[in-house]
Coordinates of C-alpha atoms (C1' of nucleotides) and ligand atoms in Angstrom, one line a residue:
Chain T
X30 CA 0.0 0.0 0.0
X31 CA 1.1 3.4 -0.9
X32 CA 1.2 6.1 2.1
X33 CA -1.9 7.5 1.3
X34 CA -3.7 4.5 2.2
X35 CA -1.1 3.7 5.5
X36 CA -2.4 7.5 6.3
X37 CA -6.2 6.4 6.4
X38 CA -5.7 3.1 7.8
X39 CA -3.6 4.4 11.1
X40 CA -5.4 7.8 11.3
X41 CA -2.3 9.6 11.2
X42 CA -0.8 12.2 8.5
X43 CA 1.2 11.7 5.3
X44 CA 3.7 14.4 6.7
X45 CA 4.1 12.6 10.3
X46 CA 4.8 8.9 8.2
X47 CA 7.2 10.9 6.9
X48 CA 8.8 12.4 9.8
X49 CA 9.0 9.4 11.6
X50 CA 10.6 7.8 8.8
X51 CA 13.1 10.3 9.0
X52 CA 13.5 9.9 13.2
X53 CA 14.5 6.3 12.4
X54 CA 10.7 5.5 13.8
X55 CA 9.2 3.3 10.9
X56 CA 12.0 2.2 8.0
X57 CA 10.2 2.0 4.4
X58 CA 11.9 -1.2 2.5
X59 CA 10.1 -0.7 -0.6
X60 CA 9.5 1.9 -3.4
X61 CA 7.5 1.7 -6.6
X62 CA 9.3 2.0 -9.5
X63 CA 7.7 5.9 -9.6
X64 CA 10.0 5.8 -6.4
X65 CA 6.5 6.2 -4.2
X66 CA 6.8 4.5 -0.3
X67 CA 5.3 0.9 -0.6
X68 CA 3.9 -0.6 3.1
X69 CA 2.7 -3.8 4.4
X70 CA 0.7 -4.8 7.6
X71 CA 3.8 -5.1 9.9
X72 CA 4.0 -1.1 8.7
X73 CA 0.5 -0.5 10.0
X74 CA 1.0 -2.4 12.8
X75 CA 4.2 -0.7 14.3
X76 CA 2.5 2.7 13.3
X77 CA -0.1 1.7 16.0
X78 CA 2.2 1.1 18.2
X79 CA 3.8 4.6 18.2
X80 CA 0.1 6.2 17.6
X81 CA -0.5 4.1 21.5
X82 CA 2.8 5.4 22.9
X83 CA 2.2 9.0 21.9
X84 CA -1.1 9.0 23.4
X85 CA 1.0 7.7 26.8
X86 CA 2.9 10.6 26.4
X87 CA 6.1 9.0 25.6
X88 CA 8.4 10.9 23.2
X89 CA 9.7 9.6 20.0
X90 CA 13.2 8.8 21.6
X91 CA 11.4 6.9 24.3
X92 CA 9.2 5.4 21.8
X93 CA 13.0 4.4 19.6
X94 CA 13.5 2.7 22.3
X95 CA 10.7 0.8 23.1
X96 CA 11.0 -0.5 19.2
X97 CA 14.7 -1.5 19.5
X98 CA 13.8 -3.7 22.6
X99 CA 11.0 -4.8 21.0
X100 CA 13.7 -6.6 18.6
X101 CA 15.4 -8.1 21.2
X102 CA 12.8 -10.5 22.9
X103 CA 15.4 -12.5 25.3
X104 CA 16.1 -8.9 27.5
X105 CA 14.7 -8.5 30.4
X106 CA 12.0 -5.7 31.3
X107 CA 13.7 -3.8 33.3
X108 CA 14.4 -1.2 31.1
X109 CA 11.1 -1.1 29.9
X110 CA 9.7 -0.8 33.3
X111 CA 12.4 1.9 34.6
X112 CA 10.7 4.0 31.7
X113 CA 7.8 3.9 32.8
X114 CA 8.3 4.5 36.4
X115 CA 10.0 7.7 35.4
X116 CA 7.5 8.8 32.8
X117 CA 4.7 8.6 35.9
X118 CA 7.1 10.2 38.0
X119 CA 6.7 13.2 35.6
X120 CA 3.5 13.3 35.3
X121 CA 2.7 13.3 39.0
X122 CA 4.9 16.0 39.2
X123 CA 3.3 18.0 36.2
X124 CA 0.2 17.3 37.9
X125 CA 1.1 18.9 41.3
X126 CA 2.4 22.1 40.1
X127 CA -0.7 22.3 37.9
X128 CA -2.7 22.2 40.6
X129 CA -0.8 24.6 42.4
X130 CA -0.8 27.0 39.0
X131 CA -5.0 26.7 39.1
X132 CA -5.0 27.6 43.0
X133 CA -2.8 30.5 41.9
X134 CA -4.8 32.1 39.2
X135 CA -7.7 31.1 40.9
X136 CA -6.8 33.2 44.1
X137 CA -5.9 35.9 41.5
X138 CA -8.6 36.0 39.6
X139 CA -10.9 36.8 42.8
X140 CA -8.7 39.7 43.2
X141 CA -11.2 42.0 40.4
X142 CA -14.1 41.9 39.1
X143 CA -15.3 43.2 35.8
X144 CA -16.9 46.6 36.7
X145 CA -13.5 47.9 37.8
X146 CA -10.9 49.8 35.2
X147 CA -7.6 48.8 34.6
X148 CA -6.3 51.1 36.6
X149 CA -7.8 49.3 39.8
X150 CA -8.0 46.4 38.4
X151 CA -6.9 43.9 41.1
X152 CA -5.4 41.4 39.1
X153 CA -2.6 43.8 37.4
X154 CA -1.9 45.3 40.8
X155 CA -0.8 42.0 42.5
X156 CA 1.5 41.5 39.8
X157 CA 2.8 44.6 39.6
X158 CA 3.1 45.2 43.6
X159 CA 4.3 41.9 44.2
X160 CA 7.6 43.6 42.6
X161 CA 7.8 46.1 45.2
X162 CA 8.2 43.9 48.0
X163 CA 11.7 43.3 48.1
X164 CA 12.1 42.6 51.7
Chain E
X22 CA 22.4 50.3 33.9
X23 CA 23.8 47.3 31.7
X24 CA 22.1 44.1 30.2
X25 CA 24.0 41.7 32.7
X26 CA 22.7 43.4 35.6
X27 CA 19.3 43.6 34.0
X28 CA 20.3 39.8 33.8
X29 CA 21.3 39.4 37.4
X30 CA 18.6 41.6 39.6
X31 CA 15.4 39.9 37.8
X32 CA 17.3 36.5 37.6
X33 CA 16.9 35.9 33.9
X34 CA 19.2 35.1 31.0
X35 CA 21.0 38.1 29.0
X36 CA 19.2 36.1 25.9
X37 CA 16.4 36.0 26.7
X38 CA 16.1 39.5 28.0
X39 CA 17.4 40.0 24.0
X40 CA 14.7 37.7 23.3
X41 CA 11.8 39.4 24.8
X42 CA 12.8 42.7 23.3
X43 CA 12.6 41.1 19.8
X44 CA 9.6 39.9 20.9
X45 CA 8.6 43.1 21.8
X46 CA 7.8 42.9 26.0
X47 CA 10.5 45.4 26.8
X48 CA 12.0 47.9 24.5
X49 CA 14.9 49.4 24.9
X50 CA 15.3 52.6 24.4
X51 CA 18.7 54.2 25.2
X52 CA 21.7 52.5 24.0
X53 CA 25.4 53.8 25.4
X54 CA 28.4 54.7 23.1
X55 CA 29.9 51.3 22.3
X56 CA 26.4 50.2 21.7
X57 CA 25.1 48.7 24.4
X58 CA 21.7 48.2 25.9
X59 CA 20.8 50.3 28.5
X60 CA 18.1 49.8 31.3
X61 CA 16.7 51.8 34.2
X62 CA 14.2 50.9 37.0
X63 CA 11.3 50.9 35.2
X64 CA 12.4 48.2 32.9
X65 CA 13.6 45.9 35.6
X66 CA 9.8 45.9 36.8
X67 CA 8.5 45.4 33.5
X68 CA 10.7 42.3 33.4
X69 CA 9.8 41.1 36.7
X70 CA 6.3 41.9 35.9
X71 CA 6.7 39.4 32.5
X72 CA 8.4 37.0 34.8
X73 CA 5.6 37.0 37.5
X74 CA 2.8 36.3 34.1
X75 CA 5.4 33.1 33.0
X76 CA 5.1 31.7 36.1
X77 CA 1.4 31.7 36.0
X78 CA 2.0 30.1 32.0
X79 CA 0.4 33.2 30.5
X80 CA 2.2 33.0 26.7
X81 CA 4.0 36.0 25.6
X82 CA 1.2 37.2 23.5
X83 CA -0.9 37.2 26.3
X84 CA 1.4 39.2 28.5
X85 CA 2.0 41.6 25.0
X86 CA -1.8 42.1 25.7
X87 CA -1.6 42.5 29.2
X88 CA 0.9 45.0 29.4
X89 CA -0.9 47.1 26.2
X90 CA -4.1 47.2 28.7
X91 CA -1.8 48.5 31.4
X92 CA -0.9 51.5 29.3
X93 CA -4.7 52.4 29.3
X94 CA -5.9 52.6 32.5
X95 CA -9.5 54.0 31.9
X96 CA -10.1 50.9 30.1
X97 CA -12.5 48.0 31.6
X98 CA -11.0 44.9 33.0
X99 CA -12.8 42.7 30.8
X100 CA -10.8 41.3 28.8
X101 CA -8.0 40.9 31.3
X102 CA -10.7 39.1 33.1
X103 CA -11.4 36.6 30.2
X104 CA -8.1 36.0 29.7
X105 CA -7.8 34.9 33.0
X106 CA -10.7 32.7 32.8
X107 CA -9.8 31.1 29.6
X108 CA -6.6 30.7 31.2
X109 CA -7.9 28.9 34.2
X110 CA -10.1 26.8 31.8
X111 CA -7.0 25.5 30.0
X112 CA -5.2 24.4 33.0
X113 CA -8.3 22.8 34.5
X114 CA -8.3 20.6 31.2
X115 CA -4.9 19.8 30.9
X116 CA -4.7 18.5 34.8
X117 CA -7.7 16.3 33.9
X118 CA -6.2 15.2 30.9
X119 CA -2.6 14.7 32.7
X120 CA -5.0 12.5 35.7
X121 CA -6.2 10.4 33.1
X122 CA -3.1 9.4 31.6
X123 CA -1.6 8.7 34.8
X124 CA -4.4 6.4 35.6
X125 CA -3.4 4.7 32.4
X126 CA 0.0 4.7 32.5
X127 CA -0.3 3.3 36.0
X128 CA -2.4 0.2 34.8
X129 CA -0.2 -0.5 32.2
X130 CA 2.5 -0.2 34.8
X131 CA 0.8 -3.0 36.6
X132 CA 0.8 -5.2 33.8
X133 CA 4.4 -6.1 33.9
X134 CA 7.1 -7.5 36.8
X135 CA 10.5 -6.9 36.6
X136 CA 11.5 -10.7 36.4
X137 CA 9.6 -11.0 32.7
X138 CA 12.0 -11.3 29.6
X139 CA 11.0 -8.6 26.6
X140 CA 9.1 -11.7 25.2
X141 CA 6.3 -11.6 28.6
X142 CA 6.4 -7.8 28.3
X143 CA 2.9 -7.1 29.9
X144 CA 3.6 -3.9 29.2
X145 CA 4.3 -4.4 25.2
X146 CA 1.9 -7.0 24.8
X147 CA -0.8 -4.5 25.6
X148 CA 0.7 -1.5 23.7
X149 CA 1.2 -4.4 20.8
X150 CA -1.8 -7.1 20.9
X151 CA -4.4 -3.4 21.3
X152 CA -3.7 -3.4 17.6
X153 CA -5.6 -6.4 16.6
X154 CA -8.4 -5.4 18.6
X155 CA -10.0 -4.5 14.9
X156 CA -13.6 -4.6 16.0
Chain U
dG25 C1' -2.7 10.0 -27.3
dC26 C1' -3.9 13.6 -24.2
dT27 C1' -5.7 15.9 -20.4
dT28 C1' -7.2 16.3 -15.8
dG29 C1' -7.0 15.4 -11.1
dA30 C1' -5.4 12.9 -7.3
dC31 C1' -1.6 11.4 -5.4
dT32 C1' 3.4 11.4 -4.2
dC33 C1' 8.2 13.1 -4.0
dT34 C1' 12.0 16.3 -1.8
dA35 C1' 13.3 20.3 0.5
dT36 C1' 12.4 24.0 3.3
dA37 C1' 10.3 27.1 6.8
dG38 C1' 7.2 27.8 10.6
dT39 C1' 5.4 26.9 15.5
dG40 C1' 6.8 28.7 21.0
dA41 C1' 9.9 30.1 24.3
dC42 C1' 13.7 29.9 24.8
dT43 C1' 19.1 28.2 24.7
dA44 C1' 23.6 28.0 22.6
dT45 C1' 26.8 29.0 19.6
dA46 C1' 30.4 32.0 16.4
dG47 C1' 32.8 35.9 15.5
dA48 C1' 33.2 40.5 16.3
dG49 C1' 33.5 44.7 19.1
dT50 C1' 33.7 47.4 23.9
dT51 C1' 35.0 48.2 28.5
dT52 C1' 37.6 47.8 32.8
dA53 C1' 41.4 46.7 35.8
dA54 C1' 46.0 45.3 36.5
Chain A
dT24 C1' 49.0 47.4 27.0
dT25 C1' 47.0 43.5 27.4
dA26 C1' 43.9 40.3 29.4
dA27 C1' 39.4 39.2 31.1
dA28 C1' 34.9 40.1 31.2
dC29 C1' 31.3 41.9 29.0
dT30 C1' 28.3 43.0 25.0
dC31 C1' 26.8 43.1 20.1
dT32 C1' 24.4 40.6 15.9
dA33 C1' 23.2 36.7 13.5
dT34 C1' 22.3 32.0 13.2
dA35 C1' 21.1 27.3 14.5
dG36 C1' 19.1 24.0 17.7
dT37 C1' 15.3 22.1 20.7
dC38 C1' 10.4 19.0 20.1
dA39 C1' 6.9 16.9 17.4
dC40 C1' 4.9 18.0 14.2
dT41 C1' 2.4 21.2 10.2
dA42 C1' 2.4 23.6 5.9
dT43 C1' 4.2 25.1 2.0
dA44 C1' 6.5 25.1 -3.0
dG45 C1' 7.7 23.0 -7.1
dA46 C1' 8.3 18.9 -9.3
dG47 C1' 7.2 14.2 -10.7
dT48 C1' 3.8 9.8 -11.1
dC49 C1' -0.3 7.5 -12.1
dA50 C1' -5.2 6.2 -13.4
dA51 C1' -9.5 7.4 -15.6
dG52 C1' -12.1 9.5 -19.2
dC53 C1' -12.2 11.6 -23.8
Ligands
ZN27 ZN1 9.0 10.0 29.2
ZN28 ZN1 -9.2 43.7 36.8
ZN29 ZN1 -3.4 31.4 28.3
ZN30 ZN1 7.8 -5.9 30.9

DNA sequence: GCTTGACTCTATAGTGACTATAGAGTTTAA
DNA sequence: TTAAACTCTATAGTCACTATAGAGTCAAGC
């Protein structure tokens, strides 16, 4: 199948088959004799795979990875499972300092309401004053 | 006074301070003999003020805004109050989005013991046998 | 055989908010 | 005077794409 049809069939874009052709992600064997990118079902199939792991979050290196291990069944998981444990690791953490960022601009935004002008507006001044306190 | 104690009192990079003015958040406007930038008070609380909006996430356009409103003080705070809301909308959907995939990742985590060879993978069994889920 | 349209190719630039160079010029202190 | 420390501009890199431009390929219909 040409990459038009891989596009449709994995739900992903020509350009992206492309760029991850080009981040050693998915390797096209084949050409036409027009020189167009021929794929078969293991190309489809390792597609989904990285389409799964992007939607975990994982980044294409990550996701490299994954594929090379993938090739060498005998290994043992542990690498597979370190990345994981980290990957979580950051999320949690991304998680908490969102939280923290909402509280924030949550506190703020009680700070004015929308009758007032800018100049009193409360928001801009605890930004702005905040600057003053230098003790 | 000079770019590098710009740099040093408001704890930010001599690039990006470069940065910000190409962007324009802080303009420069007095340049010494040899050329170089020159800053006085004024500009290190704009820069703390763009600092104090980073922190919070706002983007640099947002903050271009931000500081245009606060050259027009008889204005309403409308809009800075939208911002702030849409603001606190997108966090409140990114930490629900960043809860689910931890949820995920953490079942997937589950999935696999360190003892397993590549071959047991829970972890890429899942991510690889999801694919032939067809129906 | 020719045209039209849909597809594909490569190469390049853009996104956002920086960071990191290279190669030049300026200032300051010893 | 010379060395170090600073500054200047311009350019490229980061990440995971997305969007062009300009060319070539292919299949159907006339
Ligand atoms: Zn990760
Ligand atoms: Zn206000
Ligand atoms: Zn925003
Ligand atoms: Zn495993």
């Amino acid at each position: 199948m040409k990459i038009g049809e891989l596009a449709k069939k994995t739900d992903c874009s020509v350009q992206t088959i492309r760029y991850y052709e080009k981040e050693q992600l998915l390797c096209t064997t084949q050409r036409s004799d027009g020189n167009f990118r021929l794929y078969d079902e293991a190309a489809v199939e390792q597609l989904l795979f990285i389409k799964l792991c992007r939607n975990l979050d994982l980044s294409l290196s990550e996701i490299r990875q994954l594929l090379t291990l993938k090739r060498s069944p005998g290994a043992q998981c542990d690498q597979v499972n370190r990345m994981m444990d980290t990957h979580i690791q950051q999320v949690e953490t991304r998680i908490q300092e969102l939280v923290q960022l909402r509280e924030h601009l949550k506190s703020l935004r009680r700070s004015c309401s929308s009758e007032r002008t800018i100049e009193q507006c409360g928001i801009l001044q605890t930004l702005t004053t905040n600057q003053h306190q230098k003790r």
